[in-house]
Amino acid sequence: MSEERSLNFIEEIIESDLKEGRVTSILTRFPPEPNGYLHIGHAKSIVLNFGLGIRYGGKTNLRFDDTNPVTEETEYVESIKADVRWLGFEWANEFYASDYFENLYQFAEKLIEKGLAYVDESSSDEIAEQKGTPTQPGRRNHFADRSIQDNLGIFRDMRAGKYPDGSRVLRAKIDMASPNMLMRDPILYRIKHAHHHRTGDAWCIYPMYDFAHGQSDSIEGITHSICTLEFVPHRELYDWCIEKLEIFPSRQYEFARLNMTYTVMSKRKLLQLVNENYVESWDDPRMPTISGMRRRGYTAKAIRDFCDRIGVAKRENMIDLGLLEF
């Protein structure tokens, strides 16, 4: 009889949620930003999210977090879909954060109406300086004292394209003395007159990732929103937005991202290799991208087995490249 593997901490949470009736079925999501090709680190997230859906008879959505039009391209969307399918998974729904731009905008107006968001005209340097330091509280500026009506009017003018890039932002009104720097009146919306790969020129204000993410989860009814450890400090804002907007309470859980010896795991650095012609393309066999590994001769099963073998941890660790080669 084969030895039954022990549950990882996320599986323990899901089993407890199902047993206690907090959820009747699970819905996870894999939410890549379409600003590059997927690498081996993303494979771990794909295998985890889709694997949980399969194991517990639930579903997994593929959602493109396309809130930054400057870096995103349709080519990346297509490559991501091809990689997920090659790894052997099929998504329940294909969504885009841009599907929700109108919903997110209405959510922002709701926060303004509740006195929980305001338009700030400070420069980015001034905002950074007013945020304080980890040991010293920040301070609010006079823009936070604007009336609800003034804030609504200016925010609507921002949407209408009346202001240049960078001249105004919408900020949440939370706590400038919070020990979590991310809770010191974080930016929710910024002005960007940029062509979007799906919505074209319909919008010139775009939600920040932190604002779009939790609400997109909530709109879809995601039960277990699984992300990597660097999002631990972001969970407080994730929960704050959902609570204040009184919407479906998706919950965020964090696991350790994949770090591997001798392997570049930064999409930004991989993009640099492509742009500066050190490699022929994203799927160059020397690249740690899923498409590069496919060209090098790895099978989908080998990558899935590797992801299962390294497991899901709460602590950062370094995996030896030899385990993948093995």
C-alpha positions as YAML, in Angstrom:
chain: A
units: angstrom
residues:
- id: 1
  name: MET
  ca: [0.00, 0.00, 0.00]
- id: 2
  name: SER
  ca: [1.45, 3.38, -0.98]
- id: 3
  name: GLU
  ca: [2.11, 5.82, 1.81]
- id: 4
  name: GLU
  ca: [-0.55, 8.56, 2.05]
- id: 5
  name: ARG
  ca: [1.12, 11.97, 1.81]
- id: 6
  name: SER
  ca: [0.29, 14.44, 4.56]
- id: 7
  name: LEU
  ca: [-1.87, 17.44, 3.74]
- id: 8
  name: ASN
  ca: [-0.20, 20.78, 3.14]
- id: 9
  name: PHE
  ca: [-1.44, 23.73, 5.22]
- id: 10
  name: ILE
  ca: [-3.73, 25.04, 2.46]
- id: 11
  name: GLU
  ca: [-5.38, 21.62, 2.07]
- id: 12
  name: GLU
  ca: [-5.91, 21.53, 5.83]
- id: 13
  name: ILE
  ca: [-7.67, 24.93, 5.66]
- id: 14
  name: ILE
  ca: [-9.87, 23.81, 2.76]
- id: 15
  name: GLU
  ca: [-10.82, 20.52, 4.44]
- id: 16
  name: SER
  ca: [-11.73, 22.40, 7.62]
- id: 17
  name: ASP
  ca: [-13.76, 25.01, 5.64]
- id: 18
  name: LEU
  ca: [-15.70, 22.28, 3.82]
- id: 19
  name: LYS
  ca: [-16.27, 20.29, 7.03]
- id: 20
  name: GLU
  ca: [-17.48, 23.31, 9.01]
- id: 21
  name: GLY
  ca: [-19.67, 24.50, 6.14]
- id: 22
  name: ARG
  ca: [-17.93, 27.87, 5.69]
- id: 23
  name: VAL
  ca: [-17.95, 26.94, 1.98]
- id: 24
  name: THR
  ca: [-19.88, 24.23, 0.15]
- id: 25
  name: SER
  ca: [-17.48, 24.05, -2.79]
- id: 26
  name: ILE
  ca: [-14.14, 25.66, -3.57]
- id: 27
  name: LEU
  ca: [-13.24, 28.09, -6.32]
- id: 28
  name: THR
  ca: [-9.58, 29.07, -6.82]
- id: 29
  name: ARG
  ca: [-7.94, 31.23, -9.48]
- id: 30
  name: PHE
  ca: [-4.61, 31.58, -11.24]
- id: 31
  name: PRO
  ca: [-4.16, 35.35, -11.76]
- id: 32
  name: PRO
  ca: [-1.12, 36.15, -13.96]
- id: 33
  name: GLU
  ca: [-0.31, 39.65, -15.14]
- id: 34
  name: PRO
  ca: [0.02, 39.53, -18.96]
- id: 35
  name: ASN
  ca: [3.38, 41.32, -18.96]
- id: 36
  name: GLY
  ca: [5.70, 38.43, -19.86]
- id: 37
  name: TYR
  ca: [5.88, 34.66, -20.36]
- id: 38
  name: LEU
  ca: [5.34, 32.30, -17.43]
- id: 39
  name: HIS
  ca: [8.37, 30.71, -15.74]
- id: 40
  name: ILE
  ca: [8.92, 27.63, -13.57]
- id: 41
  name: GLY
  ca: [7.86, 29.62, -10.46]
- id: 42
  name: HIS
  ca: [4.44, 30.18, -12.04]
- id: 43
  name: ALA
  ca: [4.21, 26.44, -12.73]
- id: 44
  name: LYS
  ca: [4.16, 25.86, -8.96]
- id: 45
  name: SER
  ca: [1.22, 28.26, -8.59]
- id: 46
  name: ILE
  ca: [-0.63, 26.70, -11.56]
- id: 47
  name: VAL
  ca: [-0.21, 23.15, -10.22]
- id: 48
  name: LEU
  ca: [-1.30, 24.28, -6.74]
- id: 49
  name: ASN
  ca: [-4.41, 26.24, -7.76]
- id: 50
  name: PHE
  ca: [-5.68, 23.86, -10.43]
- id: 51
  name: GLY
  ca: [-4.66, 20.84, -8.36]
- id: 52
  name: LEU
  ca: [-6.78, 22.02, -5.39]
- id: 53
  name: GLY
  ca: [-9.77, 22.54, -7.69]
- id: 54
  name: ILE
  ca: [-9.43, 19.01, -9.03]
- id: 55
  name: ARG
  ca: [-8.74, 17.39, -5.65]
- id: 56
  name: TYR
  ca: [-11.77, 18.93, -3.93]
- id: 57
  name: GLY
  ca: [-14.22, 18.78, -6.82]
- id: 58
  name: GLY
  ca: [-14.11, 22.54, -7.24]
- id: 59
  name: LYS
  ca: [-13.13, 24.83, -10.09]
- id: 60
  name: THR
  ca: [-10.32, 27.20, -11.03]
- id: 61
  name: ASN
  ca: [-10.61, 30.41, -13.01]
- id: 62
  name: LEU
  ca: [-7.88, 31.86, -15.20]
- id: 63
  name: ARG
  ca: [-7.90, 35.61, -14.59]
- id: 64
  name: PHE
  ca: [-5.56, 38.04, -16.26]
- id: 65
  name: ASP
  ca: [-4.73, 40.91, -13.91]
- id: 66
  name: ASP
  ca: [-4.46, 43.46, -16.70]
- id: 67
  name: THR
  ca: [-4.52, 46.73, -14.76]
- id: 68
  name: ASN
  ca: [-1.30, 48.21, -16.21]
- id: 69
  name: PRO
  ca: [-1.79, 48.88, -19.94]
- id: 70
  name: VAL
  ca: [1.79, 50.07, -20.43]
- id: 71
  name: THR
  ca: [3.40, 46.63, -19.93]
- id: 72
  name: GLU
  ca: [0.69, 44.27, -21.18]
- id: 73
  name: GLU
  ca: [0.30, 42.58, -24.56]
- id: 74
  name: THR
  ca: [-2.07, 40.10, -26.19]
- id: 75
  name: GLU
  ca: [0.96, 37.94, -27.11]
- id: 76
  name: TYR
  ca: [1.54, 37.32, -23.40]
- id: 77
  name: VAL
  ca: [-2.13, 36.40, -22.87]
- id: 78
  name: GLU
  ca: [-1.95, 33.75, -25.61]
- id: 79
  name: SER
  ca: [1.37, 32.33, -24.36]
- id: 80
  name: ILE
  ca: [-0.01, 32.01, -20.81]
- id: 81
  name: LYS
  ca: [-3.10, 30.14, -22.01]
- id: 82
  name: ALA
  ca: [-0.92, 27.79, -24.09]
- id: 83
  name: ASP
  ca: [1.36, 27.06, -21.09]
- id: 84
  name: VAL
  ca: [-1.52, 26.28, -18.71]
- id: 85
  name: ARG
  ca: [-3.05, 23.90, -21.25]
- id: 86
  name: TRP
  ca: [0.31, 22.25, -21.98]
- id: 87
  name: LEU
  ca: [0.74, 21.58, -18.26]
- id: 88
  name: GLY
  ca: [-2.53, 19.64, -18.48]
- id: 89
  name: PHE
  ca: [-5.10, 22.00, -16.96]
- id: 90
  name: GLU
  ca: [-8.31, 23.60, -18.18]
- id: 91
  name: TRP
  ca: [-9.92, 26.61, -16.52]
- id: 92
  name: ALA
  ca: [-13.60, 26.94, -15.61]
- id: 93
  name: ASN
  ca: [-13.78, 30.58, -16.77]
- id: 94
  name: GLU
  ca: [-11.45, 32.98, -18.52]
- id: 95
  name: PHE
  ca: [-11.71, 36.41, -16.95]
- id: 96
  name: TYR
  ca: [-9.79, 39.69, -17.02]
- id: 97
  name: ALA
  ca: [-9.54, 42.36, -14.33]
- id: 98
  name: SER
  ca: [-10.47, 44.71, -17.19]
- id: 99
  name: ASP
  ca: [-13.88, 42.94, -17.35]
- id: 100
  name: TYR
  ca: [-14.50, 44.58, -13.97]
- id: 101
  name: PHE
  ca: [-13.26, 48.13, -14.64]
- id: 102
  name: GLU
  ca: [-16.80, 49.55, -14.34]
- id: 103
  name: ASN
  ca: [-17.50, 47.52, -11.15]
- id: 104
  name: LEU
  ca: [-14.18, 48.63, -9.65]
- id: 105
  name: TYR
  ca: [-14.90, 52.26, -10.51]
- id: 106
  name: GLN
  ca: [-18.30, 52.00, -8.77]
- id: 107
  name: PHE
  ca: [-16.59, 50.41, -5.74]
- id: 108
  name: ALA
  ca: [-14.22, 53.40, -5.62]
- id: 109
  name: GLU
  ca: [-17.15, 55.84, -5.71]
- id: 110
  name: LYS
  ca: [-18.78, 53.87, -2.88]
- id: 111
  name: LEU
  ca: [-15.65, 54.31, -0.73]
- id: 112
  name: ILE
  ca: [-15.67, 58.05, -1.49]
- id: 113
  name: GLU
  ca: [-19.36, 58.26, -0.53]
- id: 114
  name: LYS
  ca: [-18.57, 56.53, 2.78]
- id: 115
  name: GLY
  ca: [-15.81, 59.06, 3.47]
- id: 116
  name: LEU
  ca: [-13.20, 56.32, 3.08]
- id: 117
  name: ALA
  ca: [-11.36, 57.63, 0.00]
- id: 118
  name: TYR
  ca: [-10.14, 61.00, -1.24]
- id: 119
  name: VAL
  ca: [-8.39, 62.54, -4.23]
- id: 120
  name: ASP
  ca: [-4.83, 63.64, -3.52]
- id: 121
  name: GLU
  ca: [-3.02, 66.16, -5.77]
- id: 122
  name: SER
  ca: [0.39, 65.73, -4.12]
- id: 123
  name: SER
  ca: [3.38, 64.58, -6.17]
- id: 124
  name: SER
  ca: [4.58, 60.99, -5.76]
- id: 125
  name: ASP
  ca: [7.62, 62.30, -3.83]
- id: 126
  name: GLU
  ca: [5.38, 64.24, -1.43]
- id: 127
  name: ILE
  ca: [3.14, 61.20, -0.89]
- id: 128
  name: ALA
  ca: [6.18, 59.02, -0.16]
- id: 129
  name: GLU
  ca: [7.60, 61.59, 2.26]
- id: 130
  name: GLN
  ca: [4.27, 62.00, 4.08]
- id: 131
  name: LYS
  ca: [3.98, 58.23, 4.57]
- id: 132
  name: GLY
  ca: [6.59, 58.34, 7.32]
- id: 133
  name: THR
  ca: [8.95, 55.47, 8.08]
- id: 134
  name: PRO
  ca: [8.54, 52.01, 9.67]
- id: 135
  name: THR
  ca: [9.36, 53.65, 13.06]
- id: 136
  name: GLN
  ca: [7.60, 57.01, 12.56]
- id: 137
  name: PRO
  ca: [3.94, 57.57, 11.72]
- id: 138
  name: GLY
  ca: [2.95, 59.38, 8.54]
- id: 139
  name: ARG
  ca: [0.87, 62.52, 8.34]
- id: 140
  name: ARG
  ca: [-2.17, 63.38, 6.26]
- id: 141
  name: ASN
  ca: [-2.15, 66.41, 3.99]
- id: 142
  name: HIS
  ca: [-4.97, 68.93, 3.54]
- id: 143
  name: PHE
  ca: [-6.41, 67.07, 0.52]
- id: 144
  name: ALA
  ca: [-7.79, 64.45, 2.94]
- id: 145
  name: ASP
  ca: [-10.15, 67.12, 4.34]
- id: 146
  name: ARG
  ca: [-12.06, 67.64, 1.08]
- id: 147
  name: SER
  ca: [-15.81, 67.12, 1.15]
- id: 148
  name: ILE
  ca: [-17.35, 63.93, -0.22]
- id: 149
  name: GLN
  ca: [-19.00, 65.94, -3.02]
- id: 150
  name: ASP
  ca: [-15.70, 67.57, -4.05]
- id: 151
  name: ASN
  ca: [-13.93, 64.20, -4.08]
- id: 152
  name: LEU
  ca: [-16.68, 62.64, -6.19]
- id: 153
  name: GLY
  ca: [-16.62, 65.53, -8.65]
- id: 154
  name: ILE
  ca: [-12.84, 65.46, -9.10]
- id: 155
  name: PHE
  ca: [-12.77, 61.64, -9.36]
- id: 156
  name: ARG
  ca: [-15.41, 61.79, -12.11]
- id: 157
  name: ASP
  ca: [-13.35, 64.45, -13.88]
- id: 158
  name: MET
  ca: [-10.32, 62.14, -13.61]
- id: 159
  name: ARG
  ca: [-12.34, 59.44, -15.38]
- id: 160
  name: ALA
  ca: [-13.45, 61.97, -18.02]
- id: 161
  name: GLY
  ca: [-9.80, 62.65, -18.90]
- id: 162
  name: LYS
  ca: [-9.62, 66.22, -17.64]
- id: 163
  name: TYR
  ca: [-6.25, 65.85, -15.90]
- id: 164
  name: PRO
  ca: [-2.75, 64.82, -17.04]
- id: 165
  name: ASP
  ca: [-0.95, 61.65, -15.95]
- id: 166
  name: GLY
  ca: [0.39, 61.73, -12.42]
- id: 167
  name: SER
  ca: [-1.47, 64.90, -11.40]
- id: 168
  name: ARG
  ca: [-3.98, 63.19, -9.10]
- id: 169
  name: VAL
  ca: [-4.55, 59.84, -7.39]
- id: 170
  name: LEU
  ca: [-7.41, 58.37, -5.41]
- id: 171
  name: ARG
  ca: [-6.32, 57.18, -1.95]
- id: 172
  name: ALA
  ca: [-8.07, 55.11, 0.67]
- id: 173
  name: LYS
  ca: [-8.51, 56.93, 4.00]
- id: 174
  name: ILE
  ca: [-7.33, 54.37, 6.55]
- id: 175
  name: ASP
  ca: [-4.60, 55.05, 9.13]
- id: 176
  name: MET
  ca: [-1.45, 57.12, 8.62]
- id: 177
  name: ALA
  ca: [0.00, 55.70, 11.84]
- id: 178
  name: SER
  ca: [-0.55, 52.03, 10.97]
- id: 179
  name: PRO
  ca: [2.49, 49.82, 11.67]
- id: 180
  name: ASN
  ca: [1.74, 48.29, 8.23]
- id: 181
  name: MET
  ca: [3.05, 50.94, 5.81]
- id: 182
  name: LEU
  ca: [0.66, 49.65, 3.12]
- id: 183
  name: MET
  ca: [-2.31, 50.77, 5.23]
- id: 184
  name: ARG
  ca: [-1.17, 54.40, 5.34]
- id: 185
  name: ASP
  ca: [-3.78, 55.73, 2.91]
- id: 186
  name: PRO
  ca: [-2.77, 53.52, -0.05]
- id: 187
  name: ILE
  ca: [-3.33, 54.63, -3.64]
- id: 188
  name: LEU
  ca: [-6.38, 53.00, -5.27]
- id: 189
  name: TYR
  ca: [-6.44, 54.69, -8.70]
- id: 190
  name: ARG
  ca: [-3.97, 56.55, -10.87]
- id: 191
  name: ILE
  ca: [-4.31, 58.49, -14.14]
- id: 192
  name: LYS
  ca: [-2.75, 56.77, -17.16]
- id: 193
  name: HIS
  ca: [-3.59, 57.95, -20.66]
- id: 194
  name: ALA
  ca: [-2.52, 54.66, -22.23]
- id: 195
  name: HIS
  ca: [-4.05, 52.30, -24.78]
- id: 196
  name: HIS
  ca: [-5.22, 49.05, -23.13]
- id: 197
  name: HIS
  ca: [-4.91, 45.75, -25.01]
- id: 198
  name: ARG
  ca: [-8.58, 44.96, -24.36]
- id: 199
  name: THR
  ca: [-10.46, 48.15, -23.47]
- id: 200
  name: GLY
  ca: [-8.63, 50.39, -25.96]
- id: 201
  name: ASP
  ca: [-8.96, 54.05, -25.00]
- id: 202
  name: ALA
  ca: [-12.17, 53.68, -22.97]
- id: 203
  name: TRP
  ca: [-10.32, 54.39, -19.70]
- id: 204
  name: CYS
  ca: [-7.64, 56.85, -18.66]
- id: 205
  name: ILE
  ca: [-7.71, 55.93, -14.95]
- id: 206
  name: TYR
  ca: [-6.67, 52.46, -13.85]
- id: 207
  name: PRO
  ca: [-7.04, 50.68, -10.50]
- id: 208
  name: MET
  ca: [-3.93, 49.70, -8.60]
- id: 209
  name: TYR
  ca: [-3.23, 45.96, -8.38]
- id: 210
  name: ASP
  ca: [-3.99, 45.94, -4.64]
- id: 211
  name: PHE
  ca: [-7.42, 47.47, -5.23]
- id: 212
  name: ALA
  ca: [-8.37, 45.38, -8.26]
- id: 213
  name: HIS
  ca: [-7.21, 42.05, -6.88]
- id: 214
  name: GLY
  ca: [-9.43, 41.44, -3.86]
- id: 215
  name: GLN
  ca: [-12.52, 42.90, -5.49]
- id: 216
  name: SER
  ca: [-12.01, 40.76, -8.62]
- id: 217
  name: ASP
  ca: [-11.77, 37.71, -6.35]
- id: 218
  name: SER
  ca: [-14.96, 38.80, -4.61]
- id: 219
  name: ILE
  ca: [-16.90, 39.43, -7.84]
- id: 220
  name: GLU
  ca: [-16.02, 35.91, -9.01]
- id: 221
  name: GLY
  ca: [-16.82, 34.36, -5.62]
- id: 222
  name: ILE
  ca: [-13.28, 32.98, -5.15]
- id: 223
  name: THR
  ca: [-13.25, 31.05, -1.87]
- id: 224
  name: HIS
  ca: [-9.48, 30.57, -1.47]
- id: 225
  name: SER
  ca: [-7.26, 33.24, -3.00]
- id: 226
  name: ILE
  ca: [-3.77, 31.76, -2.93]
- id: 227
  name: CYS
  ca: [-0.69, 33.91, -3.49]
- id: 228
  name: THR
  ca: [2.96, 34.10, -2.50]
- id: 229
  name: LEU
  ca: [4.47, 35.31, 0.78]
- id: 230
  name: GLU
  ca: [5.30, 38.84, -0.36]
- id: 231
  name: PHE
  ca: [1.53, 39.50, -0.26]
- id: 232
  name: VAL
  ca: [1.26, 38.87, 3.51]
- id: 233
  name: PRO
  ca: [1.37, 42.65, 4.31]
- id: 234
  name: HIS
  ca: [-1.20, 43.24, 1.53]
- id: 235
  name: ARG
  ca: [-3.79, 40.94, 3.16]
- id: 236
  name: GLU
  ca: [-4.84, 43.65, 5.63]
- id: 237
  name: LEU
  ca: [-5.81, 45.97, 2.75]
- id: 238
  name: TYR
  ca: [-7.45, 43.06, 0.86]
- id: 239
  name: ASP
  ca: [-9.68, 42.40, 3.89]
- id: 240
  name: TRP
  ca: [-10.30, 46.12, 4.58]
- id: 241
  name: CYS
  ca: [-11.66, 46.77, 1.07]
- id: 242
  name: ILE
  ca: [-13.94, 43.73, 1.15]
- id: 243
  name: GLU
  ca: [-15.25, 44.65, 4.60]
- id: 244
  name: LYS
  ca: [-15.89, 48.32, 3.80]
- id: 245
  name: LEU
  ca: [-17.53, 47.51, 0.46]
- id: 246
  name: GLU
  ca: [-19.65, 44.78, 2.12]
- id: 247
  name: ILE
  ca: [-19.04, 42.31, -0.70]
- id: 248
  name: PHE
  ca: [-18.42, 38.54, -0.88]
- id: 249
  name: PRO
  ca: [-15.60, 37.75, 1.59]
- id: 250
  name: SER
  ca: [-12.91, 36.03, -0.45]
- id: 251
  name: ARG
  ca: [-9.96, 35.06, 1.74]
- id: 252
  name: GLN
  ca: [-6.27, 35.30, 0.94]
- id: 253
  name: TYR
  ca: [-3.70, 32.63, 1.90]
- id: 254
  name: GLU
  ca: [0.04, 32.86, 1.26]
- id: 255
  name: PHE
  ca: [2.65, 30.21, 0.46]
- id: 256
  name: ALA
  ca: [6.40, 30.39, -0.21]
- id: 257
  name: ARG
  ca: [7.30, 31.18, -3.80]
- id: 258
  name: LEU
  ca: [9.72, 28.93, -5.66]
- id: 259
  name: ASN
  ca: [13.37, 29.93, -5.39]
- id: 260
  name: MET
  ca: [15.81, 27.75, -7.30]
- id: 261
  name: THR
  ca: [19.62, 27.63, -7.40]
- id: 262
  name: TYR
  ca: [21.26, 29.11, -10.53]
- id: 263
  name: THR
  ca: [17.85, 30.25, -11.83]
- id: 264
  name: VAL
  ca: [16.57, 33.77, -12.54]
- id: 265
  name: MET
  ca: [12.99, 34.03, -11.24]
- id: 266
  name: SER
  ca: [12.32, 37.69, -12.00]
- id: 267
  name: LYS
  ca: [10.04, 38.43, -14.95]
- id: 268
  name: ARG
  ca: [11.61, 41.89, -15.16]
- id: 269
  name: LYS
  ca: [15.12, 40.43, -15.55]
- id: 270
  name: LEU
  ca: [13.91, 37.81, -18.03]
- id: 271
  name: LEU
  ca: [12.31, 40.60, -20.08]
- id: 272
  name: GLN
  ca: [15.68, 42.39, -20.05]
- id: 273
  name: LEU
  ca: [17.40, 39.27, -21.45]
- id: 274
  name: VAL
  ca: [14.85, 39.21, -24.30]
- id: 275
  name: ASN
  ca: [14.92, 42.97, -24.99]
- id: 276
  name: GLU
  ca: [18.72, 43.17, -24.99]
- id: 277
  name: ASN
  ca: [19.01, 40.11, -27.25]
- id: 278
  name: TYR
  ca: [20.97, 37.91, -24.85]
- id: 279
  name: VAL
  ca: [18.49, 35.18, -25.80]
- id: 280
  name: GLU
  ca: [16.55, 34.75, -29.03]
- id: 281
  name: SER
  ca: [13.10, 34.91, -27.40]
- id: 282
  name: TRP
  ca: [11.07, 34.10, -24.30]
- id: 283
  name: ASP
  ca: [11.03, 30.43, -25.33]
- id: 284
  name: ASP
  ca: [14.80, 30.16, -25.82]
- id: 285
  name: PRO
  ca: [15.71, 26.71, -24.39]
- id: 286
  name: ARG
  ca: [18.12, 28.40, -21.94]
- id: 287
  name: MET
  ca: [15.28, 30.37, -20.37]
- id: 288
  name: PRO
  ca: [13.52, 29.12, -17.19]
- id: 289
  name: THR
  ca: [10.18, 29.90, -18.85]
- id: 290
  name: ILE
  ca: [7.67, 27.08, -19.25]
- id: 291
  name: SER
  ca: [7.86, 27.47, -23.04]
- id: 292
  name: GLY
  ca: [11.69, 27.45, -22.91]
- id: 293
  name: MET
  ca: [11.67, 24.28, -20.82]
- id: 294
  name: ARG
  ca: [9.20, 22.71, -23.24]
- id: 295
  name: ARG
  ca: [11.65, 23.41, -26.09]
- id: 296
  name: ARG
  ca: [14.50, 22.01, -24.02]
- id: 297
  name: GLY
  ca: [12.67, 18.69, -23.78]
- id: 298
  name: TYR
  ca: [10.97, 18.71, -20.39]
- id: 299
  name: THR
  ca: [7.60, 16.97, -20.31]
- id: 300
  name: ALA
  ca: [4.55, 18.49, -18.65]
- id: 301
  name: LYS
  ca: [4.39, 15.50, -16.31]
- id: 302
  name: ALA
  ca: [7.99, 16.07, -15.17]
- id: 303
  name: ILE
  ca: [7.21, 19.68, -14.25]
- id: 304
  name: ARG
  ca: [3.97, 18.72, -12.46]
- id: 305
  name: ASP
  ca: [5.82, 15.99, -10.51]
- id: 306
  name: PHE
  ca: [8.55, 18.49, -9.56]
- id: 307
  name: CYS
  ca: [5.93, 20.95, -8.25]
- id: 308
  name: ASP
  ca: [4.24, 18.21, -6.21]
- id: 309
  name: ARG
  ca: [7.58, 16.99, -4.87]
- id: 310
  name: ILE
  ca: [8.77, 20.40, -3.58]
- id: 311
  name: GLY
  ca: [5.48, 20.83, -1.71]
- id: 312
  name: VAL
  ca: [3.76, 23.92, -0.34]
- id: 313
  name: ALA
  ca: [5.45, 25.71, 2.54]
- id: 314
  name: LYS
  ca: [4.92, 28.83, 4.62]
- id: 315
  name: ARG
  ca: [8.65, 29.58, 4.79]
- id: 316
  name: GLU
  ca: [10.95, 30.75, 2.00]
- id: 317
  name: ASN
  ca: [13.35, 28.04, 0.88]
- id: 318
  name: MET
  ca: [15.83, 27.33, -1.92]
- id: 319
  name: ILE
  ca: [15.27, 24.29, -4.15]
- id: 320
  name: ASP
  ca: [18.27, 22.66, -5.82]
- id: 321
  name: LEU
  ca: [18.12, 22.74, -9.60]
- id: 322
  name: GLY
  ca: [19.24, 19.09, -9.48]
- id: 323
  name: LEU
  ca: [15.81, 18.06, -8.19]
- id: 324
  name: LEU
  ca: [14.19, 19.40, -11.37]
- id: 325
  name: GLU
  ca: [16.86, 17.75, -13.56]
- id: 326
  name: PHE
  ca: [16.29, 14.48, -11.66]
...
